[in-house]
Short mmCIF file of C-alpha atoms in Angstrom, two decimals:
data_model
loop_
_atom_site.label_atom_id
_atom_site.label_comp_id
_atom_site.label_asym_id
_atom_site.label_seq_id
_atom_site.Cartn_x
_atom_site.Cartn_y
_atom_site.Cartn_z
CA UNK G 29 -163.53 6.72 -150.44
CA UNK G 30 -159.83 6.80 -151.40
CA UNK G 31 -159.91 10.57 -151.10
CA UNK G 32 -161.58 10.29 -147.71
CA UNK G 33 -158.94 7.83 -146.43
CA UNK G 34 -156.18 10.08 -147.77
CA UNK G 35 -157.70 13.09 -145.95
CA UNK G 36 -157.92 11.13 -142.72
CA UNK G 37 -154.28 10.03 -143.00
CA UNK G 38 -153.24 13.59 -143.73
CA UNK G 39 -155.22 14.92 -140.75
CA UNK G 40 -153.68 12.23 -138.51
CA UNK G 41 -150.20 13.21 -139.66
CA UNK G 42 -150.91 16.81 -138.72
CA UNK G 43 -151.95 16.05 -135.14
CA UNK G 44 -149.05 13.83 -134.10
CA UNK G 45 -145.35 14.54 -133.68
CA UNK G 46 -142.55 12.01 -133.42
CA UNK G 47 -139.47 13.10 -131.46
CA UNK G 48 -136.10 11.41 -131.16
CA UNK G 49 -134.95 11.18 -127.54
CA UNK G 50 -131.22 10.97 -126.91
CA UNK G 51 -128.96 11.01 -123.88
CA UNK G 52 -126.42 13.78 -123.41
CA UNK G 53 -123.85 11.48 -125.02
CA UNK G 54 -126.09 11.24 -128.11
CA UNK G 55 -127.33 7.67 -127.59
CA UNK G 56 -130.92 7.11 -128.73
CA UNK G 57 -133.04 6.07 -125.76
CA UNK G 58 -136.35 5.08 -127.34
CA UNK G 59 -136.20 2.99 -130.49
CA UNK G 60 -138.28 4.63 -133.20
CA UNK G 61 -138.78 7.81 -131.17
CA UNK G 62 -141.63 9.04 -129.00
CA UNK G 63 -144.98 9.96 -130.49
CA UNK G 64 -146.93 12.82 -128.90
CA UNK G 65 -149.77 15.04 -130.01
CA UNK G 66 -148.82 18.06 -132.10
CA UNK G 67 -150.07 20.37 -129.33
CA UNK G 68 -148.36 18.38 -126.56
CA UNK G 69 -146.65 20.05 -123.63
CA UNK G 70 -143.46 19.14 -121.82
CA UNK G 71 -145.61 17.32 -119.26
CA UNK G 72 -147.11 15.17 -122.03
CA UNK G 73 -143.61 14.37 -123.27
CA UNK G 74 -142.58 13.27 -119.78
CA UNK G 75 -145.67 11.10 -119.46
CA UNK G 76 -144.93 9.43 -122.79
CA UNK G 77 -141.30 8.84 -121.83
CA UNK G 78 -142.38 7.39 -118.47
CA UNK G 79 -144.66 4.99 -120.31
CA UNK G 80 -141.77 3.90 -122.53
CA UNK G 81 -139.25 3.86 -119.66
CA UNK G 82 -141.16 3.20 -116.39
CA UNK G 83 -138.04 3.66 -114.28
CA UNK G 84 -137.96 7.36 -115.08
CA UNK G 85 -141.03 8.91 -113.46
CA UNK G 86 -141.82 12.49 -114.58
CA UNK G 87 -140.13 14.35 -111.70
CA UNK G 88 -136.94 12.43 -112.42
CA UNK G 89 -136.82 13.65 -116.03
CA UNK G 90 -135.30 16.76 -117.55
CA UNK G 91 -135.48 17.54 -121.26
CA UNK G 92 -133.56 20.17 -123.19
CA UNK G 93 -133.13 21.19 -126.79
CA UNK G 94 -129.87 20.04 -128.40
CA UNK G 95 -126.97 22.47 -128.24
CA UNK G 96 -126.71 24.16 -131.66
CA UNK G 97 -123.75 23.15 -133.79
CA UNK G 98 -120.88 25.60 -133.54
CA UNK G 99 -122.02 26.92 -130.15
CA UNK G 100 -119.32 27.83 -127.55
CA UNK G 101 -118.05 24.87 -125.49
CA UNK G 102 -119.96 25.71 -122.29
CA UNK G 103 -123.29 26.38 -124.01
CA UNK G 104 -126.18 24.46 -122.49
CA UNK G 105 -129.32 23.26 -124.19
CA UNK G 106 -132.49 25.28 -123.58
CA UNK G 107 -134.64 23.42 -121.01
CA UNK G 108 -138.19 22.41 -121.91
CA UNK G 109 -140.26 24.14 -119.24
CA UNK G 110 -143.13 22.38 -117.51
CA UNK G 111 -146.52 23.17 -119.00
CA UNK G 112 -145.09 24.83 -122.11
CA UNK G 113 -146.09 23.73 -125.62
CA UNK G 114 -143.41 21.74 -127.40
CA UNK G 115 -144.28 23.23 -130.77
CA UNK G 116 -145.48 26.77 -130.00
CA UNK G 117 -143.13 27.62 -127.13
CA UNK G 118 -140.08 25.56 -128.02
CA UNK G 119 -140.39 25.34 -131.80
CA UNK G 120 -140.26 21.55 -131.98
CA UNK G 121 -141.68 19.79 -135.00
CA UNK G 122 -142.05 16.24 -136.24
CA UNK G 123 -138.66 14.49 -136.48
CA UNK G 124 -136.79 16.81 -134.11
CA UNK G 125 -134.52 15.66 -131.29
CA UNK G 126 -134.68 16.34 -127.57
CA UNK G 127 -132.01 15.57 -124.98
CA UNK G 128 -132.87 13.65 -121.81
CA UNK G 129 -131.14 13.91 -118.43
CA UNK G 130 -131.84 11.59 -115.51
CA UNK G 131 -132.12 13.72 -112.38
CA UNK G 132 -131.82 10.64 -110.19
CA UNK G 133 -134.18 9.41 -107.45
CA UNK G 134 -136.36 12.25 -106.20
CA UNK G 135 -138.09 13.08 -102.92
CA UNK G 136 -140.82 15.71 -102.35
CA UNK G 137 -139.59 19.12 -101.18
CA UNK G 138 -141.97 19.11 -98.22
CA UNK G 139 -140.59 15.77 -96.99
CA UNK G 140 -137.03 17.13 -97.07
CA UNK G 141 -138.01 20.33 -95.26
CA UNK G 142 -140.00 18.52 -92.57
CA UNK G 143 -137.16 16.07 -91.94
CA UNK G 144 -134.43 18.70 -91.84
CA UNK G 145 -136.45 20.93 -89.48
CA UNK G 146 -137.84 18.29 -87.11
CA UNK G 147 -134.42 16.69 -86.65
CA UNK G 148 -132.70 19.70 -85.02
CA UNK G 149 -135.25 19.74 -82.22
CA UNK G 150 -134.76 16.02 -81.60
CA UNK G 151 -130.99 16.57 -81.57
CA UNK G 152 -130.97 19.73 -79.43
CA UNK G 153 -133.54 18.99 -76.72
CA UNK G 154 -132.01 15.84 -75.13
CA UNK G 155 -128.91 17.77 -74.01
CA UNK G 156 -131.23 20.21 -72.22
CA UNK G 157 -133.85 17.89 -70.71
CA UNK G 158 -131.51 14.97 -69.97
CA UNK G 159 -128.41 16.90 -69.05
CA UNK G 160 -127.73 14.94 -65.89
CA UNK G 161 -128.06 11.59 -67.67
CA UNK G 162 -125.92 12.59 -70.69
CA UNK G 163 -123.16 14.65 -69.09
CA UNK G 164 -123.20 12.96 -65.70
CA UNK G 165 -124.20 9.31 -66.03
CA UNK G 166 -122.98 8.72 -69.59
CA UNK G 167 -119.94 11.02 -69.76
CA UNK G 168 -119.02 11.19 -66.07
CA UNK G 169 -118.74 14.97 -65.89
CA UNK G 170 -118.97 16.91 -62.65
CA UNK G 171 -121.69 19.52 -62.17
CA UNK G 172 -124.19 17.87 -64.50
CA UNK G 173 -126.91 18.01 -61.85
CA UNK G 174 -126.60 21.73 -61.11
CA UNK G 175 -129.49 24.01 -62.14
CA UNK G 176 -129.63 25.21 -65.72
CA UNK G 177 -128.83 28.84 -66.42
CA UNK G 178 -131.33 31.39 -67.76
CA UNK G 179 -129.39 31.67 -71.01
CA UNK G 180 -129.57 27.89 -71.50
CA UNK G 181 -133.34 27.97 -71.00
CA UNK G 182 -133.83 30.89 -73.40
CA UNK G 183 -131.53 29.31 -75.98
CA UNK G 184 -133.60 26.13 -75.89
CA UNK G 185 -136.82 28.12 -76.34
CA UNK G 186 -135.51 30.28 -79.20
CA UNK G 187 -133.94 27.30 -80.99
CA UNK G 188 -137.11 25.19 -80.66
CA UNK G 189 -139.45 28.01 -81.72
CA UNK G 190 -137.30 28.65 -84.79
CA UNK G 191 -137.69 25.10 -86.08
CA UNK G 192 -141.35 24.86 -85.07
CA UNK G 193 -141.90 27.98 -87.18
CA UNK G 194 -140.09 26.35 -90.07
CA UNK G 195 -142.27 23.24 -89.84
CA UNK G 196 -145.49 25.28 -89.73
CA UNK G 197 -144.33 27.34 -92.71
CA UNK G 198 -143.57 24.17 -94.67
CA UNK G 199 -147.09 22.85 -94.01
CA UNK G 200 -149.14 26.02 -94.31
CA UNK G 201 -147.13 28.75 -96.09
CA UNK G 202 -144.50 27.59 -98.56
CA UNK G 203 -145.40 26.99 -102.20
CA UNK G 204 -142.57 25.20 -103.94
CA UNK G 205 -141.55 25.97 -107.52
CA UNK G 206 -140.52 22.34 -107.99
CA UNK G 207 -142.30 19.31 -106.62
CA UNK G 208 -139.19 17.32 -105.79
CA UNK G 209 -135.42 17.45 -105.29
CA UNK G 210 -132.72 14.75 -105.56
CA UNK G 211 -132.89 12.30 -102.66
CA UNK G 212 -129.21 12.97 -101.93
CA UNK G 213 -130.28 16.42 -100.69
CA UNK G 214 -132.32 14.77 -97.94
CA UNK G 215 -129.21 13.21 -96.42
CA UNK G 216 -127.03 16.27 -97.07
CA UNK G 217 -129.48 18.76 -95.55
CA UNK G 218 -130.33 16.57 -92.58
CA UNK G 219 -126.66 15.98 -91.82
CA UNK G 220 -126.07 19.74 -91.84
CA UNK G 221 -129.03 20.78 -89.66
CA UNK G 222 -129.06 17.79 -87.33
CA UNK G 223 -125.30 17.73 -86.81
CA UNK G 224 -124.98 21.42 -86.02
CA UNK G 225 -128.00 21.33 -83.68
CA UNK G 226 -126.45 18.48 -81.69
CA UNK G 227 -123.02 20.11 -81.42
CA UNK G 228 -124.48 23.53 -80.55
CA UNK G 229 -126.66 22.01 -77.84
CA UNK G 230 -123.78 19.94 -76.46
CA UNK G 231 -121.65 23.02 -75.83
CA UNK G 232 -124.43 25.44 -74.81
CA UNK G 233 -125.86 23.01 -72.23
CA UNK G 234 -122.46 21.77 -71.06
CA UNK G 235 -122.00 21.81 -67.24
CA UNK G 236 -118.89 24.00 -67.66
CA UNK G 237 -120.60 26.47 -70.02
CA UNK G 238 -119.68 30.09 -69.27
CA UNK G 239 -122.49 32.59 -69.99
CA UNK G 240 -122.12 36.09 -71.38
CA UNK G 241 -123.35 39.14 -69.47
CA UNK G 242 -127.09 39.52 -68.98
CA UNK G 243 -127.10 42.67 -71.14
CA UNK G 244 -125.41 40.87 -74.04
CA UNK G 245 -127.70 37.87 -73.64
CA UNK G 246 -130.89 39.95 -73.72
CA UNK G 247 -129.65 42.06 -76.65
CA UNK G 248 -128.75 38.93 -78.62
CA UNK G 249 -132.07 37.21 -78.04
CA UNK G 250 -133.94 40.45 -78.83
CA UNK G 251 -132.17 40.70 -82.19
CA UNK G 252 -132.84 37.01 -82.84
CA UNK G 253 -136.56 37.39 -82.08
CA UNK G 254 -137.03 40.49 -84.25
CA UNK G 255 -135.16 38.87 -87.14
CA UNK G 256 -137.20 35.69 -86.79
CA UNK G 257 -140.43 37.69 -87.00
CA UNK G 258 -139.02 39.48 -90.05
CA UNK G 259 -138.23 36.13 -91.65
CA UNK G 260 -141.80 34.94 -91.04
CA UNK G 261 -143.15 38.14 -92.61
CA UNK G 262 -140.93 37.60 -95.67
CA UNK G 263 -142.21 34.05 -96.13
CA UNK G 264 -145.85 35.13 -95.80
CA UNK G 265 -145.28 37.90 -98.35
CA UNK G 266 -143.58 35.51 -100.78
CA UNK G 267 -146.50 33.10 -100.45
CA UNK G 268 -148.94 35.93 -101.23
CA UNK G 269 -147.22 36.44 -104.59
CA UNK G 270 -148.44 32.98 -105.58
CA UNK G 271 -151.87 33.15 -104.01
CA UNK G 272 -153.36 32.63 -107.48
CA UNK G 273 -151.69 29.21 -107.70
CA UNK G 274 -149.12 30.33 -110.28
CA UNK G 275 -145.57 29.00 -110.04
CA UNK G 276 -144.14 31.71 -112.29
CA UNK G 277 -141.53 34.10 -110.93
CA UNK G 278 -142.95 37.41 -109.69
CA UNK G 279 -140.95 40.41 -108.66
CA UNK G 280 -140.96 40.82 -104.85
CA UNK G 281 -141.57 44.49 -104.11
CA UNK G 282 -143.10 44.62 -100.64
CA UNK G 283 -141.70 44.88 -97.12
CA UNK G 284 -137.97 44.36 -96.77
CA UNK G 285 -137.81 43.16 -100.38
CA UNK G 286 -137.93 46.85 -101.39
CA UNK G 287 -134.37 47.11 -100.15
CA UNK G 288 -132.87 43.61 -100.10
CA UNK G 289 -133.10 41.07 -102.92
CA UNK G 290 -133.10 38.13 -100.49
CA UNK G 291 -134.65 39.72 -97.42
CA UNK G 292 -135.68 36.32 -96.08
CA UNK G 293 -132.03 35.20 -96.10
CA UNK G 294 -130.98 38.44 -94.38
CA UNK G 295 -133.43 37.84 -91.56
CA UNK G 296 -132.33 34.21 -91.27
CA UNK G 297 -128.68 35.21 -90.92
CA UNK G 298 -129.35 38.00 -88.43
CA UNK G 299 -131.56 35.66 -86.41
CA UNK G 300 -128.63 33.29 -85.89
CA UNK G 301 -126.20 36.16 -85.31
CA UNK G 302 -128.46 37.31 -82.47
CA UNK G 303 -128.66 33.77 -81.10
CA UNK G 304 -124.87 33.51 -81.10
CA UNK G 305 -124.37 36.92 -79.51
CA UNK G 306 -126.53 35.65 -76.66
CA UNK G 307 -124.97 32.19 -76.34
CA UNK G 308 -121.39 32.80 -77.54
CA UNK G 309 -120.93 29.29 -78.89
CA UNK G 310 -118.06 28.60 -81.29
CA UNK G 311 -120.10 25.90 -82.98
CA UNK G 312 -123.01 28.33 -83.34
CA UNK G 313 -120.80 30.88 -85.07
CA UNK G 314 -119.49 28.18 -87.37
CA UNK G 315 -123.10 27.20 -88.18
CA UNK G 316 -124.16 30.71 -89.17
CA UNK G 317 -120.93 31.22 -91.13
CA UNK G 318 -121.56 28.09 -93.20
CA UNK G 319 -125.17 29.10 -93.79
CA UNK G 320 -124.29 32.67 -94.78
CA UNK G 321 -121.59 31.42 -97.13
CA UNK G 322 -124.11 29.24 -99.01
CA UNK G 323 -126.83 31.92 -98.97
CA UNK G 324 -124.40 34.40 -100.51
CA UNK G 325 -124.18 32.34 -103.70
CA UNK G 326 -127.94 31.73 -103.74
CA UNK G 327 -128.52 35.48 -103.34
CA UNK G 328 -126.13 36.40 -106.17
CA UNK G 329 -127.84 33.87 -108.47
CA UNK G 330 -131.32 35.08 -107.53
CA UNK G 331 -130.38 38.74 -107.99
CA UNK G 332 -128.99 37.94 -111.44
CA UNK G 333 -132.13 35.96 -112.35
CA UNK G 334 -134.49 38.74 -111.22
CA UNK G 335 -132.52 41.33 -113.19
CA UNK G 336 -132.89 39.15 -116.27
CA UNK G 337 -136.62 38.55 -115.74
CA UNK G 338 -137.55 42.10 -114.73
CA UNK G 339 -135.70 44.85 -116.65
CA UNK G 340 -134.86 47.72 -114.34
CA UNK G 341 -134.78 45.50 -111.23
CA UNK G 342 -132.48 47.11 -108.67
CA UNK G 343 -132.02 46.78 -104.92
CA UNK G 344 -129.66 48.50 -102.50
CA UNK G 345 -128.50 45.14 -101.12
CA UNK G 346 -128.48 41.57 -102.36
CA UNK G 347 -128.21 39.68 -99.09
CA UNK G 348 -126.99 41.27 -95.89
CA UNK G 349 -127.37 45.01 -95.28
CA UNK G 350 -125.30 47.06 -94.79
CA UNK G 351 -122.55 44.80 -96.19
CA UNK G 352 -123.68 42.93 -99.32
#
C-alpha cells in the first residue's frame, strides 16, 4: 500500500507544473505560483490566471518568457503563443517563471471595425441630404438651397459604398488573427474615420464648392472604383488563405500579392487618391496622406515578418507601386 501511495504521488507530480508569475518589474503576482497540467497550453495558463485574478480575463493577458540574464538592453521576452504547449513548445518546466503583462481593457475587433466604418456614413451623409438646413438655416450661408452638383452626388455614392463594403467585409469576409484589441483603439480609430468623414463632407458639399472638370472627375472616380474592386478582391483572397479555420500566417501568392506585399493597402490608397482627384478636397488629400503614412510602417513591418517566416520571400513592391 505504501508503495502504491508513493507511485500515485509520483505520477501526480509528473502531470502537474507549478509556475511563478511575475510582473515586468519582477513582482510576484500569485502567491505560491500557478498550478497547471504538465501538458497545458498558453490558453490553459491564461484560464488559470483568470481564475486567480478575475479582473484579468484571457484576452487581456500576455505572457512571455523572462529575458535571459546578460541579454542586450532592448531584448524582449519570447511571447507564449496561443494554443502552444508550455512544456513542448516553450520549454517550461515545474518551478519556472513567466512574465505577465496587462494589455488593458479589450474590445472585439469586429466591434471596432463596425463602429469605425458605420460612423463615417453617419458623419458624411447629413451634409449631403440636409445641406439647406446645415449650411443655410444653421450657418446662414447663401446658396445652400441650390441644386447639388453631379460630383457631389457621385462623391456621396462612392464614399457610402466604400464604407458599406467595409461593413460587409467585417461581417462576412474578415478573419481576425486576434480576437480583441485595446479599447483605446476604438476611440482613436473612430475619431480618425469619423472626423475626416465629417470635414471632407463639409467642404465637398459646401455651397461655394468649386468642381473640377468633368474629365478629371470621371477619371478620378473611375480610378477609385477600380481600386475599390481590387481591394475587395484582395480581402476575399486573404480570407481564402484561412478557409480551413487556421489563424497561422500563410504566404499570400495570388492576384496582386504576386507583386505587392500589401496589395490591399495599395488598393486602399489608390482608391482615395482617385476620390480626391475627382473631388479636389484639401481635407481629402490630408486624409489619404495620413492613412498612407501609417500604412507605410505597417507594410514595412509585414514585409519584414513575411521574409522571416518564408525564406526566399520577395516582392517587387512593399506598398505602393511604382514608388515603394
